[in-house]
Coordinates of C-alpha atoms in Angstrom, one line a residue:
Chain A
X1 CA -0.2 0.3 -0.1
X2 CA 1.0 3.4 -0.7
X3 CA 2.3 5.1 2.4
X4 CA 0.0 8.2 1.7
X5 CA -2.9 5.7 1.5
X6 CA -1.6 4.0 4.8
X7 CA -1.8 7.0 6.4
X8 CA -5.1 7.9 5.4
X9 CA -6.4 4.9 6.8
X10 CA -4.9 5.5 10.0
X11 CA -6.6 8.4 10.1
X12 CA -9.9 7.0 9.5
X13 CA -9.2 3.8 11.5
X14 CA -11.8 5.0 14.7
X15 CA -14.8 6.2 11.9
X16 CA -13.9 3.4 9.8
X17 CA -15.6 -0.2 10.8
X18 CA -18.0 -3.1 9.7
X19 CA -20.9 -1.4 11.5
X20 CA -21.2 1.2 9.1
X21 CA -21.5 1.5 5.6
X22 CA -19.4 3.5 3.2
X23 CA -15.8 2.8 4.5
X24 CA -13.7 2.9 0.9
X25 CA -11.6 5.4 -0.4
X26 CA -14.2 6.0 -3.1
X27 CA -16.7 6.6 -0.2
X28 CA -14.6 9.1 1.8
X29 CA -13.6 11.1 -1.7
X30 CA -17.6 11.5 -2.3
X31 CA -17.9 12.7 1.3
X32 CA -15.3 15.4 1.3
X33 CA -16.9 16.4 -2.2
X34 CA -20.1 16.7 -0.2
X35 CA -18.9 18.7 2.2
X36 CA -17.3 21.1 -0.1
X37 CA -20.8 21.7 -1.8
X38 CA -22.5 21.9 1.2
X39 CA -19.7 24.8 1.9
X40 CA -20.3 26.6 -1.2
X41 CA -23.9 26.3 -1.4
X42 CA -24.8 29.7 0.1
X43 CA -23.2 30.9 -3.2
X44 CA -25.3 29.4 -5.7
X45 CA -28.2 28.8 -3.8
X46 CA -30.9 32.0 -3.6
X47 CA -32.0 33.3 -0.4
X48 CA -35.3 31.2 -0.3
X49 CA -33.4 28.1 -1.3
X50 CA -30.8 28.3 1.4
X51 CA -33.6 29.1 4.2
X52 CA -35.6 26.4 2.8
X53 CA -32.5 23.9 2.6
X54 CA -31.2 25.0 6.2
X55 CA -34.9 24.0 7.6
X56 CA -34.3 20.1 6.1
X57 CA -31.1 20.0 7.8
X58 CA -32.6 20.8 11.1
X59 CA -33.8 17.2 11.3
X60 CA -30.7 15.4 10.8
X61 CA -30.0 15.3 14.6
X62 CA -33.4 14.1 15.3
X63 CA -32.7 11.6 12.7
X64 CA -29.0 10.4 13.9
X65 CA -30.3 9.9 17.3
X66 CA -33.4 7.2 16.4
X67 CA -30.8 5.6 14.1
X68 CA -28.5 5.5 17.0
X69 CA -30.8 4.2 19.6
X70 CA -33.0 1.8 16.8
X71 CA -30.6 0.8 14.2
X72 CA -27.5 -0.2 16.3
X73 CA -29.0 -0.3 20.1
X74 CA -32.5 -2.1 18.9
X75 CA -34.7 0.3 21.0
X76 CA -37.7 1.8 18.7
X77 CA -38.9 5.0 19.9
X78 CA -42.4 6.2 18.4
X79 CA -41.9 9.3 20.7
X80 CA -38.2 10.6 19.7
X81 CA -40.2 14.1 18.3
X82 CA -40.8 14.5 21.9
X83 CA -37.4 15.4 22.7
X84 CA -37.5 17.7 19.8
X85 CA -40.4 19.2 21.3
X86 CA -39.1 19.8 24.9
X87 CA -35.7 20.9 23.8
X88 CA -37.8 23.4 21.5
X89 CA -40.0 24.8 24.0
X90 CA -37.5 24.9 27.0
X91 CA -35.2 26.6 24.5
X92 CA -38.0 29.0 23.8
X93 CA -39.2 29.7 26.9
X94 CA -35.7 30.4 28.9
X95 CA -34.9 32.4 25.7
X96 CA -37.8 34.5 25.8
X97 CA -37.2 35.3 29.6
X98 CA -33.6 36.0 29.7
X99 CA -32.8 37.3 25.7
X100 CA -33.4 40.8 26.9
X101 CA -31.9 40.9 30.3
X102 CA -28.7 38.6 29.0
X103 CA -28.4 39.5 25.4
X104 CA -27.5 36.3 24.6
X105 CA -28.8 32.7 24.8
X106 CA -26.5 30.5 26.5
X107 CA -28.7 29.6 29.1
X108 CA -31.9 28.6 27.1
X109 CA -29.2 26.6 24.6
X110 CA -28.2 24.7 27.8
X111 CA -32.0 24.4 28.9
X112 CA -33.0 23.2 26.0
X113 CA -30.3 20.6 25.8
X114 CA -30.6 19.5 29.7
X115 CA -34.1 19.3 29.9
X116 CA -35.0 16.9 27.2
X117 CA -32.1 14.7 28.6
X118 CA -33.1 14.9 32.1
X119 CA -36.9 13.9 31.0
X120 CA -35.4 11.1 29.0
X121 CA -33.4 10.0 31.8
X122 CA -36.1 9.7 33.5
X123 CA -38.3 7.6 31.2
X124 CA -35.6 5.7 30.5
X125 CA -35.0 4.2 34.0
X126 CA -38.6 3.6 34.6
X127 CA -38.4 1.5 31.2
X128 CA -35.2 0.3 30.8
X129 CA -34.5 -0.9 34.8
X130 CA -38.2 -2.1 34.4
X131 CA -36.9 -4.6 31.5
X132 CA -39.3 -3.1 29.3
X133 CA -38.7 -4.4 25.5
X134 CA -39.6 -4.1 21.9
X135 CA -43.1 -2.8 21.1
X136 CA -43.6 -2.0 24.6
X137 CA -40.9 1.0 24.8
X138 CA -42.3 2.1 21.4
X139 CA -45.6 2.5 22.7
X140 CA -44.9 3.8 25.6
X141 CA -43.1 6.9 24.4
X142 CA -46.1 7.5 21.9
X143 CA -48.2 7.8 24.6
X144 CA -46.2 10.3 26.6
X145 CA -45.4 12.3 23.4
X146 CA -49.2 12.6 22.8
X147 CA -49.9 13.4 26.6
X148 CA -47.1 16.7 26.0
X149 CA -49.3 17.3 23.3
X150 CA -53.2 17.1 24.9
X151 CA -51.7 19.0 28.1
X152 CA -50.0 21.9 25.7
X153 CA -53.1 22.4 23.3
X154 CA -55.1 23.7 26.5
X155 CA -52.6 26.4 27.5
X156 CA -54.4 29.2 25.3
X157 CA -55.5 30.8 28.4
X158 CA -53.8 33.2 30.1
X159 CA -52.6 31.5 33.2
X160 CA -50.6 29.4 31.9
X161 CA -47.2 31.5 31.2
X162 CA -43.9 31.2 32.6
X163 CA -42.6 34.1 33.4
X164 CA -42.7 36.2 30.3
X165 CA -43.3 32.9 27.7
X166 CA -47.4 32.2 26.9
X167 CA -47.6 28.8 26.1
X168 CA -50.1 29.5 23.6
X169 CA -52.0 26.6 23.4
X170 CA -52.1 25.0 20.1
X171 CA -50.4 28.1 18.7
X172 CA -47.4 27.3 20.3
X173 CA -44.6 29.7 21.3
X174 CA -44.7 32.4 18.8
X175 CA -45.2 36.0 17.5
X176 CA -48.9 36.3 16.9
X177 CA -49.5 39.7 18.7
X178 CA -47.6 42.8 20.1
X179 CA -47.8 41.0 23.5
X180 CA -46.8 37.2 22.9
X181 CA -43.2 37.5 22.6
X182 CA -41.3 34.8 20.0
X183 CA -38.7 32.7 20.9
X184 CA -35.3 34.3 19.9
X185 CA -32.5 32.8 17.8
X186 CA -29.6 31.4 18.8
X187 CA -27.5 34.2 19.9
X188 CA -24.0 33.5 21.2
X189 CA -21.2 34.8 22.0
X190 CA -18.7 35.9 24.7
X191 CA -18.9 39.7 25.0
X192 CA -21.7 42.2 23.9
X193 CA -20.5 43.5 20.9
X194 CA -19.3 40.4 19.6
X195 CA -22.5 38.6 19.3
X196 CA -23.6 36.4 16.2
X197 CA -27.4 35.6 15.8
X198 CA -28.5 32.1 14.0
X199 CA -31.6 33.7 12.5
X200 CA -33.0 30.9 9.8
X201 CA -32.5 33.4 7.1
X202 CA -28.6 33.9 7.9
X203 CA -25.6 32.0 6.4
X204 CA -24.3 31.8 10.2
X205 CA -27.3 29.5 10.8
X206 CA -26.5 27.6 7.7
X207 CA -22.9 26.9 8.4
X208 CA -23.7 26.1 11.8
X209 CA -26.1 23.5 11.3
X210 CA -23.5 22.0 8.6
X211 CA -20.9 22.1 11.1
X212 CA -23.3 20.7 13.4
X213 CA -24.2 18.1 11.3
X214 CA -20.9 16.7 10.0
X215 CA -19.2 16.7 13.4
X216 CA -22.2 14.6 14.7
X217 CA -21.8 12.5 11.5
X218 CA -18.8 11.6 12.3
X219 CA -18.9 11.2 16.0
X220 CA -21.6 8.6 16.3
X221 CA -19.4 7.1 13.5
X222 CA -16.6 6.7 15.7
X223 CA -19.1 5.7 18.6
X224 CA -20.7 2.9 16.6
X225 CA -17.3 1.9 15.4
X226 CA -15.7 1.6 19.3
X227 CA -15.7 -0.7 21.9
X228 CA -18.8 0.7 23.1
X229 CA -20.5 0.4 19.7
X230 CA -19.8 -3.2 19.4
X231 CA -21.8 -3.4 22.7
X232 CA -24.8 -1.8 21.8
X233 CA -25.4 -4.1 18.7
X234 CA -25.0 -7.0 21.2
X235 CA -27.4 -5.8 23.1
X236 CA -29.4 -5.3 19.6
X237 CA -28.9 -8.3 19.1
X238 CA -30.0 -10.3 22.0
X239 CA -29.8 -8.3 25.8
X240 CA -30.1 -11.5 27.7
X241 CA -27.0 -12.9 26.4
X242 CA -25.4 -9.3 26.5
X243 CA -25.6 -9.2 30.4
X244 CA -24.3 -12.7 30.9
X245 CA -21.3 -11.2 29.1
X246 CA -20.5 -8.6 32.0
X247 CA -22.5 -5.8 31.0
X248 CA -25.1 -3.9 32.3
X249 CA -27.7 -3.8 29.7
X250 CA -30.0 -1.2 31.4
X251 CA -27.4 1.4 32.1
X252 CA -26.5 0.7 28.8
X253 CA -30.0 1.5 27.6
X254 CA -30.5 4.4 29.4
X255 CA -27.1 6.2 28.4
X256 CA -27.7 6.1 24.4
X257 CA -31.1 6.6 25.0
X258 CA -30.4 9.9 26.5
X259 CA -27.7 10.5 23.9
X260 CA -30.5 10.1 21.3
X261 CA -32.7 12.6 23.1
X262 CA -29.6 15.2 23.0
X263 CA -29.2 15.1 19.3
X264 CA -33.4 15.4 19.0
X265 CA -33.5 18.4 21.5
X266 CA -30.5 20.0 19.3
X267 CA -32.6 19.4 16.1
X268 CA -35.4 21.2 18.4
X269 CA -33.6 24.2 19.2
X270 CA -32.1 24.6 16.2
X271 CA -36.0 24.4 14.5
X272 CA -36.7 27.2 17.2
X273 CA -33.5 29.3 16.1
X274 CA -34.8 29.2 12.8
X275 CA -38.5 30.2 12.8
X276 CA -38.7 31.4 16.1
X277 CA -41.9 29.6 16.7
X278 CA -42.9 26.0 17.4
X279 CA -45.8 24.7 18.1
X280 CA -47.5 21.5 19.9
X281 CA -47.9 19.8 16.4
X282 CA -44.1 18.3 16.9
X283 CA -45.5 15.8 20.0
X284 CA -47.7 14.7 17.8
X285 CA -48.3 11.1 15.9
X286 CA -47.4 12.5 12.4
X287 CA -44.0 14.3 13.6
X288 CA -43.1 11.3 15.8
X289 CA -43.6 8.7 13.0
X290 CA -42.0 10.7 10.3
X291 CA -38.3 10.0 11.4
X292 CA -39.3 6.6 11.8
X293 CA -40.2 6.3 8.0
X294 CA -37.0 8.5 7.4
X295 CA -34.8 5.8 9.1
X296 CA -36.7 2.6 8.4
X297 CA -36.8 3.4 4.6
X298 CA -33.1 4.8 4.4
X299 CA -31.9 1.7 6.5
X300 CA -31.9 1.8 10.1
X301 CA -28.3 0.4 10.3
X302 CA -26.6 2.8 8.7
X303 CA -26.0 6.5 9.8
X304 CA -25.1 7.5 6.2
X305 CA -28.3 5.9 5.0
X306 CA -30.0 8.0 7.6
X307 CA -28.4 11.0 7.0
X308 CA -29.0 11.2 3.2
X309 CA -32.8 9.4 3.6
X310 CA -33.7 12.4 6.4
X311 CA -32.9 15.0 4.0
X312 CA -34.3 13.5 0.7
X313 CA -37.4 12.6 2.1
X314 CA -38.0 15.5 3.6
X315 CA -37.3 17.2 0.4
X316 CA -39.6 14.8 -1.2
X317 CA -42.7 15.3 0.9
X318 CA -42.2 19.1 0.4
X319 CA -41.9 18.9 -3.2
X320 CA -45.0 16.4 -3.1
X321 CA -47.0 18.7 -0.9
X322 CA -47.4 21.4 -3.6
X323 CA -49.3 18.9 -5.6
X324 CA -51.6 18.0 -2.7
X325 CA -53.1 15.4 -0.5
X326 CA -52.7 13.2 -3.4
X327 CA -48.7 13.6 -3.4
X328 CA -49.1 12.1 0.3
X329 CA -50.4 8.9 -1.2
X330 CA -48.0 9.0 -4.0
X331 CA -45.1 9.5 -1.2
X332 CA -46.6 6.4 1.0
X333 CA -46.7 4.0 -2.2
X334 CA -42.6 5.1 -2.8
X335 CA -42.0 4.0 0.8
X336 CA -44.3 0.9 0.8
X337 CA -42.3 -0.2 -2.4
X338 CA -38.9 0.7 -1.5
X339 CA -39.2 -1.2 2.0
X340 CA -40.8 -4.5 0.4
X341 CA -37.9 -4.3 -2.3
X342 CA -34.9 -3.4 0.4
X343 CA -36.4 -4.3 3.3
X344 CA -32.9 -3.1 5.4
X345 CA -33.4 0.4 3.7
X346 CA -33.3 1.5 0.4
X347 CA -30.3 3.6 0.5
X348 CA -28.4 0.7 2.7
X349 CA -29.6 -1.9 -0.2
X350 CA -27.9 0.5 -3.1
X351 CA -25.0 1.2 -0.8
X352 CA -24.3 -2.3 -0.5
X353 CA -24.7 -3.0 -4.5
X354 CA -22.2 -0.1 -5.4
X355 CA -19.9 -1.6 -2.8
X356 CA -19.9 -5.1 -4.4
X357 CA -19.1 -3.5 -7.5
X358 CA -16.2 -2.1 -6.2
X359 CA -15.2 -5.1 -4.8
X360 CA -15.3 -6.6 -8.1
X361 CA -13.7 -3.8 -9.6
X362 CA -10.8 -3.9 -6.7
X363 CA -11.3 -0.8 -5.4
X364 CA -11.3 -2.0 -1.7
X365 CA -13.3 -3.3 0.7
X366 CA -16.4 -1.4 0.9
X367 CA -19.4 -3.5 1.8
X368 CA -20.9 -4.2 4.9
X369 CA -20.8 -8.1 4.7
X370 CA -16.8 -7.8 3.7
X371 CA -14.0 -8.3 5.5
X372 CA -13.3 -5.7 8.7
X373 CA -11.2 -3.1 7.2
X374 CA -10.1 -1.3 10.0
Chain B
X1 CA -13.7 -29.4 56.9
X2 CA -16.0 -30.3 53.9
X3 CA -14.7 -27.9 50.7
X4 CA -17.2 -24.7 50.8
X5 CA -19.7 -25.7 47.7
X6 CA -19.2 -23.5 44.4
X7 CA -22.8 -22.8 44.4
X8 CA -25.5 -23.7 46.7
X9 CA -29.5 -23.1 46.4
X10 CA -31.1 -23.2 49.7
X11 CA -34.7 -24.3 49.3
X12 CA -35.3 -21.7 46.4
X13 CA -39.3 -21.2 44.6
X14 CA -40.5 -19.1 42.1
X15 CA -44.0 -18.9 40.9
X16 CA -45.5 -17.3 38.3
X17 CA -49.4 -16.5 38.2
X18 CA -50.8 -19.7 39.6
X19 CA -48.0 -21.7 38.4
X20 CA -45.6 -23.1 40.7
X21 CA -42.3 -23.3 38.3
X22 CA -39.8 -24.0 41.0
X23 CA -40.5 -25.2 44.5
X24 CA -37.9 -25.6 47.7
X25 CA -34.9 -26.3 44.9
X26 CA -32.1 -27.3 47.1
X27 CA -28.8 -28.1 45.0
X28 CA -24.7 -27.9 45.9
X29 CA -22.0 -28.0 43.5
X30 CA -18.7 -28.3 44.5
X31 CA -15.8 -26.7 42.5
X32 CA -15.1 -28.6 39.1
X33 CA -18.2 -30.3 39.4
X34 CA -20.5 -31.6 36.3
X35 CA -23.9 -32.0 36.9
X36 CA -26.9 -32.6 34.8
X37 CA -30.6 -31.3 35.6
X38 CA -32.9 -33.1 33.4
X39 CA -36.9 -33.2 33.4
X40 CA -39.6 -33.5 31.0
X41 CA -41.4 -30.1 29.5
X42 CA -42.6 -27.7 32.3
X43 CA -40.7 -29.2 35.0
X44 CA -39.2 -26.0 35.7
X45 CA -35.6 -26.6 34.3
X46 CA -35.6 -23.3 32.2
X47 CA -37.0 -21.3 35.7
X48 CA -34.4 -22.6 37.6
X49 CA -31.5 -21.9 35.0
X50 CA -32.8 -18.5 34.8
X51 CA -32.9 -18.1 38.8
X52 CA -28.8 -19.3 38.4
X53 CA -28.5 -17.0 35.6
X54 CA -30.0 -14.0 38.0
X55 CA -32.6 -12.7 35.0
X56 CA -35.1 -13.5 37.6
X57 CA -35.2 -13.7 41.1
X58 CA -36.7 -16.1 43.5
X59 CA -40.3 -15.4 45.7
X60 CA -38.4 -17.6 48.5
X61 CA -34.8 -19.1 49.1
X62 CA -31.5 -18.1 48.6
X63 CA -28.8 -18.6 46.1
X64 CA -25.1 -18.8 47.4
X65 CA -21.8 -18.5 45.0
X66 CA -18.6 -19.4 46.4
X67 CA -20.2 -18.7 50.3
X68 CA -22.0 -15.6 48.6
X69 CA -25.1 -14.6 49.0
X70 CA -26.0 -13.5 44.9
X71 CA -30.0 -13.9 45.2
X72 CA -30.3 -10.3 44.7
X73 CA -27.5 -9.7 42.2
X74 CA -28.3 -8.9 38.6
X75 CA -27.0 -11.4 35.9
X76 CA -24.4 -8.8 34.6
X77 CA -22.5 -9.3 38.3
X78 CA -23.0 -12.9 38.6
X79 CA -21.2 -12.8 35.3
X80 CA -18.1 -10.7 37.0
X81 CA -17.8 -13.1 40.0
X82 CA -17.7 -15.6 37.5
X83 CA -21.0 -17.6 36.4
X84 CA -20.4 -18.2 32.8
X85 CA -23.7 -19.0 30.7
X86 CA -24.5 -20.3 27.4
X87 CA -28.5 -20.0 26.1
X88 CA -30.3 -22.7 24.6
X89 CA -30.9 -20.4 21.5
X90 CA -28.2 -19.9 19.2
X91 CA -27.2 -16.9 21.6
X92 CA -24.0 -15.0 19.0
X93 CA -23.8 -12.1 17.6
X94 CA -24.5 -12.8 14.0
X95 CA -23.2 -9.1 12.8
X96 CA -20.8 -9.0 14.4
X97 CA -17.1 -11.0 13.1
X98 CA -16.1 -13.8 15.4
X99 CA -13.4 -12.0 16.9
X100 CA -15.5 -9.0 18.2
X101 CA -17.7 -11.7 19.2
X102 CA -15.1 -12.8 21.3
X103 CA -13.5 -9.1 22.3
X104 CA -16.9 -8.8 23.9
X105 CA -16.5 -10.9 27.1
X106 CA -12.5 -10.5 27.2
X107 CA -12.2 -7.3 27.0
X108 CA -13.1 -7.2 30.6
X109 CA -10.5 -9.0 31.7
X110 CA -7.3 -8.4 29.4
X111 CA -5.3 -5.4 28.2
X112 CA -4.9 -5.1 24.0
X113 CA -1.6 -7.3 23.8
X114 CA -2.5 -9.9 25.9
X115 CA -6.1 -10.4 24.2
X116 CA -4.8 -11.5 21.0
X117 CA -3.3 -14.2 22.6
X118 CA -6.3 -15.4 24.5
X119 CA -8.3 -14.9 21.3
X120 CA -5.7 -17.4 19.6
X121 CA -6.3 -19.7 22.7
X122 CA -9.7 -19.5 22.5
X123 CA -10.1 -20.3 18.6
X124 CA -7.9 -23.4 18.9
X125 CA -9.8 -24.9 21.8
X126 CA -13.1 -24.3 19.9
X127 CA -11.9 -25.3 16.0
X128 CA -12.3 -21.9 14.9
X129 CA -9.1 -21.3 14.1
X130 CA -9.3 -19.3 10.7
X131 CA -12.6 -17.7 11.2
X132 CA -11.9 -14.8 13.2
X133 CA -12.6 -11.8 10.8
X134 CA -15.9 -13.9 9.6
X135 CA -19.0 -12.2 10.0
X136 CA -20.9 -15.0 12.7
X137 CA -24.0 -15.5 10.3
X138 CA -21.7 -16.8 7.7
X139 CA -20.7 -19.9 10.2
X140 CA -21.9 -23.2 10.3
X141 CA -24.7 -24.0 13.1
X142 CA -22.2 -26.2 15.3
X143 CA -19.6 -23.4 14.6
X144 CA -22.0 -21.0 16.2
X145 CA -22.8 -23.3 19.5
X146 CA -19.2 -23.8 20.1
X147 CA -18.5 -20.0 19.6
X148 CA -21.6 -19.3 22.0
X149 CA -19.5 -22.0 24.8
X150 CA -16.2 -20.1 24.0
X151 CA -17.8 -16.5 24.5
X152 CA -19.0 -18.2 28.0
X153 CA -15.6 -19.6 28.5
X154 CA -13.9 -16.2 27.6
X155 CA -15.3 -15.2 31.1
X156 CA -13.0 -16.9 32.9
X157 CA -15.9 -18.7 34.8
X158 CA -15.8 -20.9 38.1
X159 CA -19.2 -22.1 37.0
X160 CA -20.5 -22.5 33.4
X161 CA -24.4 -22.9 33.4
X162 CA -25.1 -25.0 29.6
X163 CA -28.7 -25.0 28.4
X164 CA -29.2 -27.8 25.9
X165 CA -25.5 -27.3 24.5
X166 CA -25.9 -29.6 21.8
X167 CA -29.2 -28.3 20.5
X168 CA -29.0 -29.0 16.6
X169 CA -25.7 -30.6 16.8
X170 CA -24.6 -34.0 15.1
X171 CA -23.9 -37.1 16.7
X172 CA -20.0 -36.1 16.5
X173 CA -20.2 -32.6 17.3
X174 CA -22.2 -33.5 20.6
X175 CA -19.2 -36.2 21.3
X176 CA -17.0 -33.0 20.7
X177 CA -19.1 -31.0 23.2
X178 CA -19.3 -33.4 25.5
X179 CA -15.7 -33.8 25.8
X180 CA -14.8 -30.0 25.8
X181 CA -17.3 -29.6 29.0
X182 CA -15.6 -32.7 30.5
X183 CA -12.0 -31.1 29.9
X184 CA -13.5 -27.7 31.2
X185 CA -14.6 -29.4 34.1
X186 CA -11.2 -31.0 34.9
X187 CA -9.6 -27.9 35.2
X188 CA -12.1 -26.7 38.0
X189 CA -14.7 -25.1 36.7
X190 CA -17.9 -26.4 37.8
X191 CA -20.6 -26.8 35.4
X192 CA -24.4 -27.2 35.3
X193 CA -26.0 -28.7 32.2
X194 CA -29.5 -28.5 31.4
X195 CA -30.7 -31.0 29.2
X196 CA -33.1 -33.7 27.9
X197 CA -31.1 -35.3 25.1
X198 CA -30.5 -38.7 27.2
X199 CA -27.9 -39.6 24.9
X200 CA -26.2 -37.2 25.8
X201 CA -26.6 -37.1 29.6
X202 CA -25.5 -40.3 29.3
X203 CA -22.3 -39.8 27.4
X204 CA -21.3 -36.8 30.2
X205 CA -21.4 -39.4 33.1
X206 CA -22.1 -36.9 35.5
X207 CA -24.9 -36.9 38.4
X208 CA -28.4 -36.3 37.3
X209 CA -31.0 -34.3 39.2
X210 CA -34.3 -34.7 37.8
X211 CA -37.0 -32.0 38.1
X212 CA -40.8 -32.9 37.9
X213 CA -43.3 -30.1 38.6
X214 CA -40.5 -27.6 40.2
X215 CA -39.7 -30.1 42.6
X216 CA -36.4 -32.2 43.0
X217 CA -37.6 -35.6 41.9
X218 CA -34.3 -37.6 42.2
X219 CA -30.6 -37.4 42.1
X220 CA -27.8 -39.8 41.6
X221 CA -25.5 -41.3 39.4
X222 CA -26.4 -41.4 35.5
X223 CA -26.9 -45.4 36.6
X224 CA -28.9 -45.0 39.1
X225 CA -31.4 -42.4 37.5
X226 CA -31.8 -44.9 34.4
X227 CA -32.5 -47.6 36.6
X228 CA -35.3 -45.5 38.9
X229 CA -38.3 -46.7 38.1
X230 CA -40.5 -43.9 38.7
X231 CA -38.0 -41.3 36.5
X232 CA -38.5 -43.7 34.1
X233 CA -42.3 -43.9 33.8
X234 CA -42.1 -39.5 34.5
X235 CA -39.4 -39.3 32.2
X236 CA -39.6 -41.7 29.3
X237 CA -43.6 -40.8 29.1
X238 CA -42.6 -37.5 28.2
X239 CA -39.6 -38.4 26.4
X240 CA -42.3 -40.0 23.7
X241 CA -44.0 -37.0 23.0
X242 CA -40.9 -34.8 22.7
X243 CA -39.5 -37.0 20.1
X244 CA -40.6 -35.1 17.0
X245 CA -38.8 -32.1 18.3
X246 CA -35.5 -33.6 19.0
X247 CA -35.6 -35.6 15.5
X248 CA -36.1 -31.8 13.8
X249 CA -33.2 -30.6 16.0
X250 CA -31.2 -33.2 14.6
X251 CA -31.6 -31.4 10.9
X252 CA -28.6 -29.2 10.3

């Protein structure tokens, strides 16, 4: 092997492994290409397109978190969007109260990240220490998120305020009259005259999302290919067995569940920062099933597939929505067909076929089923 | 002074709703001792197995391991004390390589350099040399069973709990498995084998405990149990109805 190739191989060691599709040199070249395109995108996209694209990208953290707990650790949650909502609401409420006094949103950011993780820790403790399994976790999470939705929908009265923030019933947090304040965009910086405001229309917001996205993606790849990642997969395949090998499955499930909540809450905070509003809809069935569909259709056992699937399917939904309701039926059939033909995920399936083609051409071990390359 | 038993259960009982699955079972196992637990379907073998490994807790009675009360300890805690388990089903991780399967238990006790020697040693012992980089999903059935036993051994247990270790194996593979279990116990590891394949139990030449309706029905050498009139009646009667299942298990 060329010294350069060996150097690259070593550098990619932590993020390459048998538990993720795409670990060949061509894959990483394409990855670099995609990042480069993302970096220069603001120079060729219109203002509206960039705004829209930023919105799509906010979802990838939610999807990555679900991919981690479902695809790798075997925990399906049908209420993952609840953590997005809790993150958005917590960020919004604290932000509304403190933005004028502080001039920044550091505390709101902390609340937005911390509150959902706290809730996840409590729920996870109940679920995993009671050894709830499979479908029961999924249903319990769905019940929790619907309860939150029901509760928030009846907070229209003036009594439902936290400090300056009015919860606003099914209108949610946002500016609907002069009296009601809207949640601020992320305002971060270390001195009053050097504050960066990450509003949805700004390039700063776009670059923040792209940066966080790349870091999260690479970080999670390193996680799933680490020792801990192997234990997570072992828990997915057989939790009882994994316990007898000396691993406290309950604690590990709780930990990874909290991490997924953290990722979801990041989506929620970014969403509020983007549009300065959030409604109880995000706790509803539709918003909780969507991420499950993205991850399932794209390929739940692959972080790469999840990111691509989430962005593509949100884009497709929006394109089809312009055509009216019939478009959702079309979308439904596309998803159904994809899952029947490639049950492990459309993108994963295509990725494996490309990998096998590369193998045949001798361009390196790219397939999931191939030999362990790092 | 008599040596301290490796494992001791004192009148453990477990009830599921209206069913008394295990009733006042008291067992003693010395270090290096091999014991078979047999009984017809529904005799409480699986429940007793779960009580021993810790995935369920008894309603009454206590379980002691090396003199320590482990009744309320979780499976992972018992694993660290030295209780290795091999389940009846194929409890290997198909999505990981043979190497990574073995690393899961090995990483608790070995540094990165010693672990390689340990993997090589286990692979040799399990007749799995050359398979380390293969995904477990691609192994043959018997190889998977052996890997599962190997993962239990990788915990360096003092007690090995084996639930039907030869399920689905051919005669030759069964014999080799029996030899492996005997070799391990000869090294001082206690072992409890839950089994209903009488041919395999005969081959192990170990003392046998018979469970029936959750109680210890009889105990003794295999010859004594085989000659036991009552055991023949309850066990062979049930064994006849189990024959189709065993035939199915025999298929590759």
